[in-house]
mmCIF file of C-alpha atoms and ligand atoms in Angstrom:
data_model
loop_
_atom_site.group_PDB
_atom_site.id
_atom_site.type_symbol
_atom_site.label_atom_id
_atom_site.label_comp_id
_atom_site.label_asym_id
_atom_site.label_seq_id
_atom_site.Cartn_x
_atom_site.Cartn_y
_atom_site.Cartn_z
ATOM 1 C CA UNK J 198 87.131 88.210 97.544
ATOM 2 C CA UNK J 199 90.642 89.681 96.310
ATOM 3 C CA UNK J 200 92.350 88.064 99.825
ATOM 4 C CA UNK J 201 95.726 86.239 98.505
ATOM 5 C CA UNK J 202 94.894 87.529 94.750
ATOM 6 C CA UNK J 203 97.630 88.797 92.402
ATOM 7 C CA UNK J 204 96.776 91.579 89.532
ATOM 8 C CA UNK J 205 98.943 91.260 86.647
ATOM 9 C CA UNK J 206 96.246 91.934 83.615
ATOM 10 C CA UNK J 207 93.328 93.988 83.729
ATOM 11 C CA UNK J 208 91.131 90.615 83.408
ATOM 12 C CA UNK J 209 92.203 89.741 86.847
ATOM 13 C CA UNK J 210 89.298 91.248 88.048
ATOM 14 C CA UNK J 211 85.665 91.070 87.214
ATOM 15 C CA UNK J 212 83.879 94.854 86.830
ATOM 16 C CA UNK J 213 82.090 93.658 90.252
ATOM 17 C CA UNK J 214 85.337 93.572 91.748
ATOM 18 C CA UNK J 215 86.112 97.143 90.629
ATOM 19 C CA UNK J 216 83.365 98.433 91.554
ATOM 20 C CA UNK J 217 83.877 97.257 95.141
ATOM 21 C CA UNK J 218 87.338 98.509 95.105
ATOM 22 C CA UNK J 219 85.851 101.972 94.069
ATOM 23 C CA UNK J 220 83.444 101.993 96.566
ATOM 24 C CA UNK J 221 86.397 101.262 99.092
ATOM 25 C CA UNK J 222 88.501 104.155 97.766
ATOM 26 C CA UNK J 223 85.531 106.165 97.807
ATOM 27 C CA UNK J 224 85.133 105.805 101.446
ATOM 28 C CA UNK J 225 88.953 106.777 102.370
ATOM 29 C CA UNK J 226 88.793 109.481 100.493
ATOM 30 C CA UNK J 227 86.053 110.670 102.171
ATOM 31 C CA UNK J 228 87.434 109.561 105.879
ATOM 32 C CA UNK J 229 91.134 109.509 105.847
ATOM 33 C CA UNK J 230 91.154 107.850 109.299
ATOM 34 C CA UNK J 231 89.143 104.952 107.458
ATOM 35 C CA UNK J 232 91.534 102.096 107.278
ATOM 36 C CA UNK J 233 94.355 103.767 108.788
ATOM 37 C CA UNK J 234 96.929 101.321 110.718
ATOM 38 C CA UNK J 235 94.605 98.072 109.410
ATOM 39 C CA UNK J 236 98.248 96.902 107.968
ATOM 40 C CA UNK J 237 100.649 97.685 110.734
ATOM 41 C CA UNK J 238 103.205 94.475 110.101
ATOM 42 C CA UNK J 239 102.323 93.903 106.805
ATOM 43 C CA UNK J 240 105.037 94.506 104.474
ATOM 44 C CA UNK J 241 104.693 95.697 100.945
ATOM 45 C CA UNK J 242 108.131 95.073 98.693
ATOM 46 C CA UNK J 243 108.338 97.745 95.524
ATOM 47 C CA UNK J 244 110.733 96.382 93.055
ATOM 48 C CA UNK J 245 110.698 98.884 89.987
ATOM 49 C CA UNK J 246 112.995 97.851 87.536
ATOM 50 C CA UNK J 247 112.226 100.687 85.116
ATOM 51 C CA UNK J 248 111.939 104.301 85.942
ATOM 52 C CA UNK J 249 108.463 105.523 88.243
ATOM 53 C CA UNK J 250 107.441 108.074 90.285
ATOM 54 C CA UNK J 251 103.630 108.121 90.839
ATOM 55 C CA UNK J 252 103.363 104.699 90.547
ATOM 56 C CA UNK J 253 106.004 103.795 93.067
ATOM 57 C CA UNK J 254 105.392 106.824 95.511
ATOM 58 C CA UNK J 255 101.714 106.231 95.297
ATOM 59 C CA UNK J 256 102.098 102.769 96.562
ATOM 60 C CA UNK J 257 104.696 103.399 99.109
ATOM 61 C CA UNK J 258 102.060 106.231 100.519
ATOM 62 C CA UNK J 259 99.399 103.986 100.389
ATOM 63 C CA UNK J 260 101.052 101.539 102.680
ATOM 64 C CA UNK J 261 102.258 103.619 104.794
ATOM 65 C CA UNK J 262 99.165 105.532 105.446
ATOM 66 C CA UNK J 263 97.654 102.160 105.917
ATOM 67 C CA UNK J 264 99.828 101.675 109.001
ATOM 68 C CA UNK J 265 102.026 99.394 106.942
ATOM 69 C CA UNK J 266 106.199 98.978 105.929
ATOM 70 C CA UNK J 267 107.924 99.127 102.301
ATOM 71 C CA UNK J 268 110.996 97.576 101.088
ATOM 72 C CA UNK J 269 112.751 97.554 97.789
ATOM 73 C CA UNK J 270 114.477 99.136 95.274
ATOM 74 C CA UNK J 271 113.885 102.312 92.822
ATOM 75 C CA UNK J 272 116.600 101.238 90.367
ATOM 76 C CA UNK J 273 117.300 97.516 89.036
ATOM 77 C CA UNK J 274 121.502 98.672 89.157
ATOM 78 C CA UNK J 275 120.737 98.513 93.111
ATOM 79 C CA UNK J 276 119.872 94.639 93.116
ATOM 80 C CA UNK J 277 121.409 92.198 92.269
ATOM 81 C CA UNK J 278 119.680 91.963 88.633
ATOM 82 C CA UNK J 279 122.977 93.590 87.470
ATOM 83 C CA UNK J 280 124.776 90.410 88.817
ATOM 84 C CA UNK J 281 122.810 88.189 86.485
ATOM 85 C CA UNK J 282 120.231 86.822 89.146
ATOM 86 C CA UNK J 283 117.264 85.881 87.287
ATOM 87 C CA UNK J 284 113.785 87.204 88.084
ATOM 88 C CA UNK J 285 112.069 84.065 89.220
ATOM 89 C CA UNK J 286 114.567 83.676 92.023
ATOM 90 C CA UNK J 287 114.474 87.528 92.653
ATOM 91 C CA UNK J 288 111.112 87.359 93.279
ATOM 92 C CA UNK J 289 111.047 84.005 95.441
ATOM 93 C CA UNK J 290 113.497 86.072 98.378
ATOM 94 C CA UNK J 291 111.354 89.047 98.277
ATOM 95 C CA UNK J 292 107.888 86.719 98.751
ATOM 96 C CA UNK J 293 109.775 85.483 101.591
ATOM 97 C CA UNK J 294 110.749 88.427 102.911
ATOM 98 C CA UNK J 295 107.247 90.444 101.889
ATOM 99 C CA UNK J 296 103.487 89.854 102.313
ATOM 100 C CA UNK J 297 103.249 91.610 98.627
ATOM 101 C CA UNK J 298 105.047 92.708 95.439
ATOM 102 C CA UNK J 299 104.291 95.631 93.267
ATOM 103 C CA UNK J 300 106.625 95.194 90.736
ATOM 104 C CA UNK J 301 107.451 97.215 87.194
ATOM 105 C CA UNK J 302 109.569 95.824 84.648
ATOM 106 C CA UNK J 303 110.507 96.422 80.732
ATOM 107 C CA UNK J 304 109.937 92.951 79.764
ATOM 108 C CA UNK J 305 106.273 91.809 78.761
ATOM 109 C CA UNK J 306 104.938 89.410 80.478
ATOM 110 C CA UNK J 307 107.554 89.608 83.756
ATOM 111 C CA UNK J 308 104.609 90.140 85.716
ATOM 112 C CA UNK J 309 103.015 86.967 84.813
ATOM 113 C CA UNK J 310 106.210 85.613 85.541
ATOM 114 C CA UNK J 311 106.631 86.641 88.818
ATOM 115 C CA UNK J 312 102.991 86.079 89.638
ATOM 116 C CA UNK J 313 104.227 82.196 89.345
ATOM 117 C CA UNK J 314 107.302 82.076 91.258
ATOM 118 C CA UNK J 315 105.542 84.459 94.117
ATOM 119 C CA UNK J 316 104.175 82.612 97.489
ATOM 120 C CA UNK J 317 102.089 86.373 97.877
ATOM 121 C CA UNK J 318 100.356 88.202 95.429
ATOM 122 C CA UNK J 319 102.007 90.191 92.531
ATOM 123 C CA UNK J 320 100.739 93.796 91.498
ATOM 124 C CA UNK J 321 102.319 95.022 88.121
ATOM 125 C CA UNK J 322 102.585 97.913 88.206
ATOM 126 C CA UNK J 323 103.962 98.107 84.102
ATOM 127 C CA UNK J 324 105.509 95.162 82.085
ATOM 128 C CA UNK J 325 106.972 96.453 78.971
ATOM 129 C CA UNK J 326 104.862 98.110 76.749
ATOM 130 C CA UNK J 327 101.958 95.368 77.552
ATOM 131 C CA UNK J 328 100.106 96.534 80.480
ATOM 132 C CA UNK J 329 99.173 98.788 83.464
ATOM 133 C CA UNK J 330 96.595 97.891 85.201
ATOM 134 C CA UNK J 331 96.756 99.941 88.501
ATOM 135 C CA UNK J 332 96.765 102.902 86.357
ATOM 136 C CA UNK J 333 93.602 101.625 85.148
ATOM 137 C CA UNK J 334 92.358 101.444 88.815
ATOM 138 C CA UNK J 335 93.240 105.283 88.746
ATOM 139 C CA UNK J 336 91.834 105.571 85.204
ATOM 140 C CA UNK J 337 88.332 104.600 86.277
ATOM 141 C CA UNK J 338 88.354 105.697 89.711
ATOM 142 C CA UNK J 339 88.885 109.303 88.701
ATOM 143 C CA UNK J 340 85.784 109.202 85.596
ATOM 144 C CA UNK J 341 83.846 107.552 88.103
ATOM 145 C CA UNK J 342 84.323 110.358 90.717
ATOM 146 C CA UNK J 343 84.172 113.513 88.078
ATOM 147 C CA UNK J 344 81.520 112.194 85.860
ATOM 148 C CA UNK J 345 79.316 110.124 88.189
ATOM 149 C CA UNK J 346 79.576 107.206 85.932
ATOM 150 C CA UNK J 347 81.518 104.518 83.497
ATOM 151 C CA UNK J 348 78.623 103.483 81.359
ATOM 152 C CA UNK J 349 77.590 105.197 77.868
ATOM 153 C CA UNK J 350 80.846 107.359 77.882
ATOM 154 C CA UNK J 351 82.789 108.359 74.428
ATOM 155 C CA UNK J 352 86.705 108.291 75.557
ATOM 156 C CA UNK J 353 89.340 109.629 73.080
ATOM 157 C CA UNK J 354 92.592 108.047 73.458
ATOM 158 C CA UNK J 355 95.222 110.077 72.027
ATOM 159 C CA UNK J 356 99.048 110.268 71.265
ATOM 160 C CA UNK J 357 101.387 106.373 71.117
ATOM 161 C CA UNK J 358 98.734 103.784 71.342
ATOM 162 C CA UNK J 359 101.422 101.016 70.191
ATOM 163 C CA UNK J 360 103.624 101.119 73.178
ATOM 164 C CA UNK J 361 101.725 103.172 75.828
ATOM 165 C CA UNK J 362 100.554 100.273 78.440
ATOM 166 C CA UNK J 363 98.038 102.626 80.155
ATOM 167 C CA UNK J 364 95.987 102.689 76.937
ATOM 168 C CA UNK J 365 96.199 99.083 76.733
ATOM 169 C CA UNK J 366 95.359 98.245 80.356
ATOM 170 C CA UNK J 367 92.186 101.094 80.449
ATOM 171 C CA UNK J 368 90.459 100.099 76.627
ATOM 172 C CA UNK J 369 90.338 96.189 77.462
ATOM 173 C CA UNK J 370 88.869 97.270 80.622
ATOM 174 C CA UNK J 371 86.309 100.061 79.210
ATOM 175 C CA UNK J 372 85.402 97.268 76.678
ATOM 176 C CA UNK J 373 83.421 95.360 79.694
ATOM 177 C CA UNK J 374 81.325 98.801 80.273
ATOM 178 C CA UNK J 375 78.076 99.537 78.729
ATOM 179 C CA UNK J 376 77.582 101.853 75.750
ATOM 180 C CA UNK J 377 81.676 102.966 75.348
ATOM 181 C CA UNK J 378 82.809 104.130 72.536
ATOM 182 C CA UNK J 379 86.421 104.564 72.393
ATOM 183 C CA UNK J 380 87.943 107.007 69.559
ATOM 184 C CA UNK J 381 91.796 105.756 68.846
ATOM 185 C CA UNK J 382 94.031 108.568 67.752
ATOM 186 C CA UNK J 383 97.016 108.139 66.626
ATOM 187 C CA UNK J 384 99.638 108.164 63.471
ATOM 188 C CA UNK J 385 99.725 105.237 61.766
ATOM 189 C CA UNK J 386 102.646 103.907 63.139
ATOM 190 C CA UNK J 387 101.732 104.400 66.846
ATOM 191 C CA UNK J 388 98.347 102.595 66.386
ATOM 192 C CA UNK J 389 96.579 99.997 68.554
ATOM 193 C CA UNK J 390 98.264 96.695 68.627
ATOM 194 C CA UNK J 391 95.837 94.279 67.064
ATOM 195 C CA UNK J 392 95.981 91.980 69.843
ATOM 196 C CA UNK J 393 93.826 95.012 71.827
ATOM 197 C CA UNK J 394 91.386 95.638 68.371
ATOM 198 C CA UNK J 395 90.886 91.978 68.301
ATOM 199 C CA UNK J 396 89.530 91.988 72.029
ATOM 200 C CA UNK J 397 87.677 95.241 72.026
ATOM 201 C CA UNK J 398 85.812 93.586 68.570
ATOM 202 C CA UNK J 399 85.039 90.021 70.456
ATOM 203 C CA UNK J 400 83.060 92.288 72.847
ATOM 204 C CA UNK J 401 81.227 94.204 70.527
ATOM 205 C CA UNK J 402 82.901 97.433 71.531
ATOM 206 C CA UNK J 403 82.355 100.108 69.473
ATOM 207 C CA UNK J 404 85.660 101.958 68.057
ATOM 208 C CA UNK J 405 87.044 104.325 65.658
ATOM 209 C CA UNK J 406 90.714 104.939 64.545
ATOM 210 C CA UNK J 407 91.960 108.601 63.688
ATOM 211 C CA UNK J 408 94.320 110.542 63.073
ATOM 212 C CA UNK J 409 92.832 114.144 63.807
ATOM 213 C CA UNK J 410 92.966 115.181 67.041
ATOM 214 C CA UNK J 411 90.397 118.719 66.763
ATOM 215 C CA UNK J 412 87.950 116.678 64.426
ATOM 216 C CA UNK J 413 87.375 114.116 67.270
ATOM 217 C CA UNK J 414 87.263 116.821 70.303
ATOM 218 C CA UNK J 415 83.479 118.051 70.170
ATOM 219 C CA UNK J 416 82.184 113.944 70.460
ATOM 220 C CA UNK J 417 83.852 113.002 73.300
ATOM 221 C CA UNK J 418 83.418 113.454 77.323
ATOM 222 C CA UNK J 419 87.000 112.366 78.214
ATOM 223 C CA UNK J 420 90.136 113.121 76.193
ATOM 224 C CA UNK J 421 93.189 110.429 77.442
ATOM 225 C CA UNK J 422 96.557 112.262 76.467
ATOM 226 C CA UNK J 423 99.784 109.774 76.470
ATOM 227 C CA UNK J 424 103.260 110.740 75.891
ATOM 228 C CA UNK J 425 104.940 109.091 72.839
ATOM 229 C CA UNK J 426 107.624 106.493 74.591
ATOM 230 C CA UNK J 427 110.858 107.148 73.748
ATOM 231 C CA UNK J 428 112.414 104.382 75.491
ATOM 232 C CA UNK J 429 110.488 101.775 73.791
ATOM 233 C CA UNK J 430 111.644 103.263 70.185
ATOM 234 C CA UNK J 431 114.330 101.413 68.058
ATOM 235 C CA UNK J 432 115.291 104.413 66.088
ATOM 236 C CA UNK J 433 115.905 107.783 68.011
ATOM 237 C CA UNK J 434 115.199 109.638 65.047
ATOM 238 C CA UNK J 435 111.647 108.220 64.720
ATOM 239 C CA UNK J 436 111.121 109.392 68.130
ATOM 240 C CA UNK J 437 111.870 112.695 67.067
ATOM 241 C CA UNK J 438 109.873 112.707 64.406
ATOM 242 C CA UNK J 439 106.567 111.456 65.991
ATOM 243 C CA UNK J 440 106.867 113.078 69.407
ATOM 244 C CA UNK J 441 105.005 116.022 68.754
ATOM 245 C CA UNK J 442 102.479 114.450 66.507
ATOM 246 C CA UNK J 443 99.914 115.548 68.890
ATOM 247 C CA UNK J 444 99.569 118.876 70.984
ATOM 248 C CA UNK J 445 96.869 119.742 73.314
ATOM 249 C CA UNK J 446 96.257 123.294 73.643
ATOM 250 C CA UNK J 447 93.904 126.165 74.348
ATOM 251 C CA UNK J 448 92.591 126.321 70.810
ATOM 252 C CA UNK J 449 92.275 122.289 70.686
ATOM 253 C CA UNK J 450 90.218 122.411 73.666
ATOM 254 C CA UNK J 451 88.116 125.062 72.515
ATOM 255 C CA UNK J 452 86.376 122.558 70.062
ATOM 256 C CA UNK J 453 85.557 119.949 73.292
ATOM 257 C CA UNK J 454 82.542 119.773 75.638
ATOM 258 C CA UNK J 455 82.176 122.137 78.508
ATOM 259 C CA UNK J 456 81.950 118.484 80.874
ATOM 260 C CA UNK J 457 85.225 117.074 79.107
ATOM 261 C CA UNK J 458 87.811 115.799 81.489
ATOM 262 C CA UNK J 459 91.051 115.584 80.110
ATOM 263 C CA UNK J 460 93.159 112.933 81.666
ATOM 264 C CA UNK J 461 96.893 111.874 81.591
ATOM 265 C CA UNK J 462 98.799 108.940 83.257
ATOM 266 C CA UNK J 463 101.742 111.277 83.325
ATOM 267 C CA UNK J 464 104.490 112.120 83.228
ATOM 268 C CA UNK J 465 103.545 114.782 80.447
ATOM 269 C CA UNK J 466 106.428 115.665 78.260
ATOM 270 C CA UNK J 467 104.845 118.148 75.713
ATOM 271 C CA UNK J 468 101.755 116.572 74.459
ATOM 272 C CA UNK J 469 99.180 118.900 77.191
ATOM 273 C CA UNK J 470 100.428 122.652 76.807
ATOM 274 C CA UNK J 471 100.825 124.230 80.349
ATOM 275 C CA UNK J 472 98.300 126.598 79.932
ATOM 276 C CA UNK J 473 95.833 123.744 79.813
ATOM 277 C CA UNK J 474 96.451 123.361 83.620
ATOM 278 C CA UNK J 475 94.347 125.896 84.694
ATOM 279 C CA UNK J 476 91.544 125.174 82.084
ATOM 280 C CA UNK J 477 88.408 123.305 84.896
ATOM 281 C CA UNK J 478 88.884 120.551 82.296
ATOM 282 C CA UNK J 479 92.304 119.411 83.242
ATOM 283 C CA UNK J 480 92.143 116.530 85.623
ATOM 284 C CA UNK J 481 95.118 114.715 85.346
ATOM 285 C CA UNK J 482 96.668 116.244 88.666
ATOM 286 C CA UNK J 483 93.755 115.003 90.438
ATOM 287 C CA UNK J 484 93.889 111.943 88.546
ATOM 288 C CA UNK J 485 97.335 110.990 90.270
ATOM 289 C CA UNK J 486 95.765 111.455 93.943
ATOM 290 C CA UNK J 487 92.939 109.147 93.102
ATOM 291 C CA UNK J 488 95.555 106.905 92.261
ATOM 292 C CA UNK J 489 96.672 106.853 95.879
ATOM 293 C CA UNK J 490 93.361 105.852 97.574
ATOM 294 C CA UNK J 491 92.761 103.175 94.517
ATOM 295 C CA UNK J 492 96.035 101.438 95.531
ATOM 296 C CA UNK J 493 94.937 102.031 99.045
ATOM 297 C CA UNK J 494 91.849 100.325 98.330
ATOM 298 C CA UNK J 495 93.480 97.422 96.434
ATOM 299 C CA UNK J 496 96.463 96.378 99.024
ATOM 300 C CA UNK J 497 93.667 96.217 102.396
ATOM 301 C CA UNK J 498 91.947 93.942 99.896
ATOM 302 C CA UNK J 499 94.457 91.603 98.488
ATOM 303 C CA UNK J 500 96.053 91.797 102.185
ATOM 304 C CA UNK J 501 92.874 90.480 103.325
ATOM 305 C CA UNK J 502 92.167 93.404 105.921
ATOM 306 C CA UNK J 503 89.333 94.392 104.823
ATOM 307 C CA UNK J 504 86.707 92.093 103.370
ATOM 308 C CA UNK J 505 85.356 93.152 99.725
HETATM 309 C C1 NCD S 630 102.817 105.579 82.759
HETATM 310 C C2 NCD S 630 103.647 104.313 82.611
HETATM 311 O O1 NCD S 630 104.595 104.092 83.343
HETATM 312 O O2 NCD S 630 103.270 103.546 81.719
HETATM 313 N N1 NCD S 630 103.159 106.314 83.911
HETATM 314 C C3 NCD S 630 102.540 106.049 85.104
HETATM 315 O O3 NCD S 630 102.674 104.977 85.652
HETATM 316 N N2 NCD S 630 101.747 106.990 85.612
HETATM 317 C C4 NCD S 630 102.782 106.411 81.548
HETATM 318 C C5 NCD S 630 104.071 106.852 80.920
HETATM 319 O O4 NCD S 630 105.162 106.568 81.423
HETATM 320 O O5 NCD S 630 103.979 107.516 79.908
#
């Protein structure tokens, strides 16, 4: 049951769990009438301290088309963050005022934070450069749908593995699936945090690091593209410097499987060359409406209308 439950780490919820939540998303994506008003006076509060626009919008649709309300902010200058109000007592008024948060913030760990201080459940949806794990809802939900499975899959992960939180979030969670092997690529100084390597080894997962992206293409059935992320560099000029590191185009794709699905959390900045969008590979569009129905899925469950 995820009634009353918060989701602040991808270890929040068991891979039974998931898959129930997929199953839901499944079935309002088939039937958009399925669900629709089971949340009228439930209220959802979005507080998204750090830029967004799937994430938030995605949310806010999903509770709406659930028959439900949103409240919040888009920008931490509009609450009263900028007056020095701490985050624990930010979050106890909104869990008074809210039957849920969704909440993003630049600080690691604020999630956990709030999840403490909150009377309802607490989604993050991004803490810092720690984790994501509603993109990994959309992660899954989309290989699940494309390639009929999770199991015995070879995922690439390319581009800033060091700060980019969706890469965190989705390789602890691909670590509980059978038979994954996950290919790392990277430049040195945008690899893995150990923290991840040291999970993914206590499981046994099998992993490679890399640095070429076209010598790793023909192995693997999904290709993860992340944008390097600027605003968690110290040093503009090593920004500048790495940001192009890594660009997908039609000759890079040439080397990978015909079934390859090449997937983005987005926003792209240059790392997936436009003409890649009309390639039958390119899924990330589709990804982002999949994200939708998973976050659906996830708020009738931890609202309790629907039972999992
Ligand atoms: C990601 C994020 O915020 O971490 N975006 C998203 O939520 N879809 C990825 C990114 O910003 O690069």
């Amino acid at each position: 049951m995820l009634k009353g439950r918060s989701l602040v780490e991808p270890k929040d919820f068991s891979i039974e769990e998931l898959d129930g939540l997929f199953q839901l998303a499944e079935k309002i994506e088939k039937d958009e009438k399925y669900l629709r008003d089971s949340c009228r006076g439930k209220l959802l509060a979005t507080l998204f301290f750090e830029p967004s626009t799937r994430t938030r919008l995605s949310f806010e649709a999903a509770m709406l088309r659930l028959g439900g309300s949103c409240l919040g902010f888009a920008e931490p200058g509009s609450s009263s963050a900028v007056k020095g109000e701490s985050l624990a007592d930010t979050i106890r008024m909104a869990s008074s005022y809210a039957d849920a948060i969704v909440m993003r913030n630049p600080k690691e760990g604020a999630a956990l934070l709030a999840s403490r201080y909150s009377n309802v459940p607490v989604i993050n949806a991004g803490d810092g450069g720690h984790h994501h794990p509603t993109q990994t809802l959309t992660d899954l939900l989309t290989i699940r749908q494309l390639l009929g499975k999770i199991d015995s899959l070879t995922i690439g992960f390319c581009g800033d593995l060091k700060f980019g939180r969706t890469v965190h979030s989705l390789s602890k969670t691909l670590a509980h699936y059978n038979k994954i092997k996950m290919l790392f690529i990277s430049p040195l100084e945008l690899n893995l945090p150990e923290y991840i390597k040291k999970y993914l080894k206590k499981l046994n997962c099998e992993f490679e690091e890399k640095e070429n992206l076209e010598e790793s293409m023909p192995e693997l059935d999904v290709l993860y593209m992340t944008r390097v992320q600027r605003e968690r560099f110290f040093n503009e000029d090593d920004y500048i410097r790495l940001k192009d590191t890594y660009v997908l185009d039609s000759d890079k794709i040439a080397c990978g499987k015909e079934k390859l699905i090449v997937l983005h959390p987005l926003p792209r900045v240059n790392e997936i060359s436009v003409e890649i969008d009309s390639d039958p590979r390119a899924a990330y569009f589709k990804q982002a409406k999949y994200g939708m129905y998973v976050r659906m899925a996830l708020l009738a469950s931890i609202l309790g209308v629907e039972a999992d």
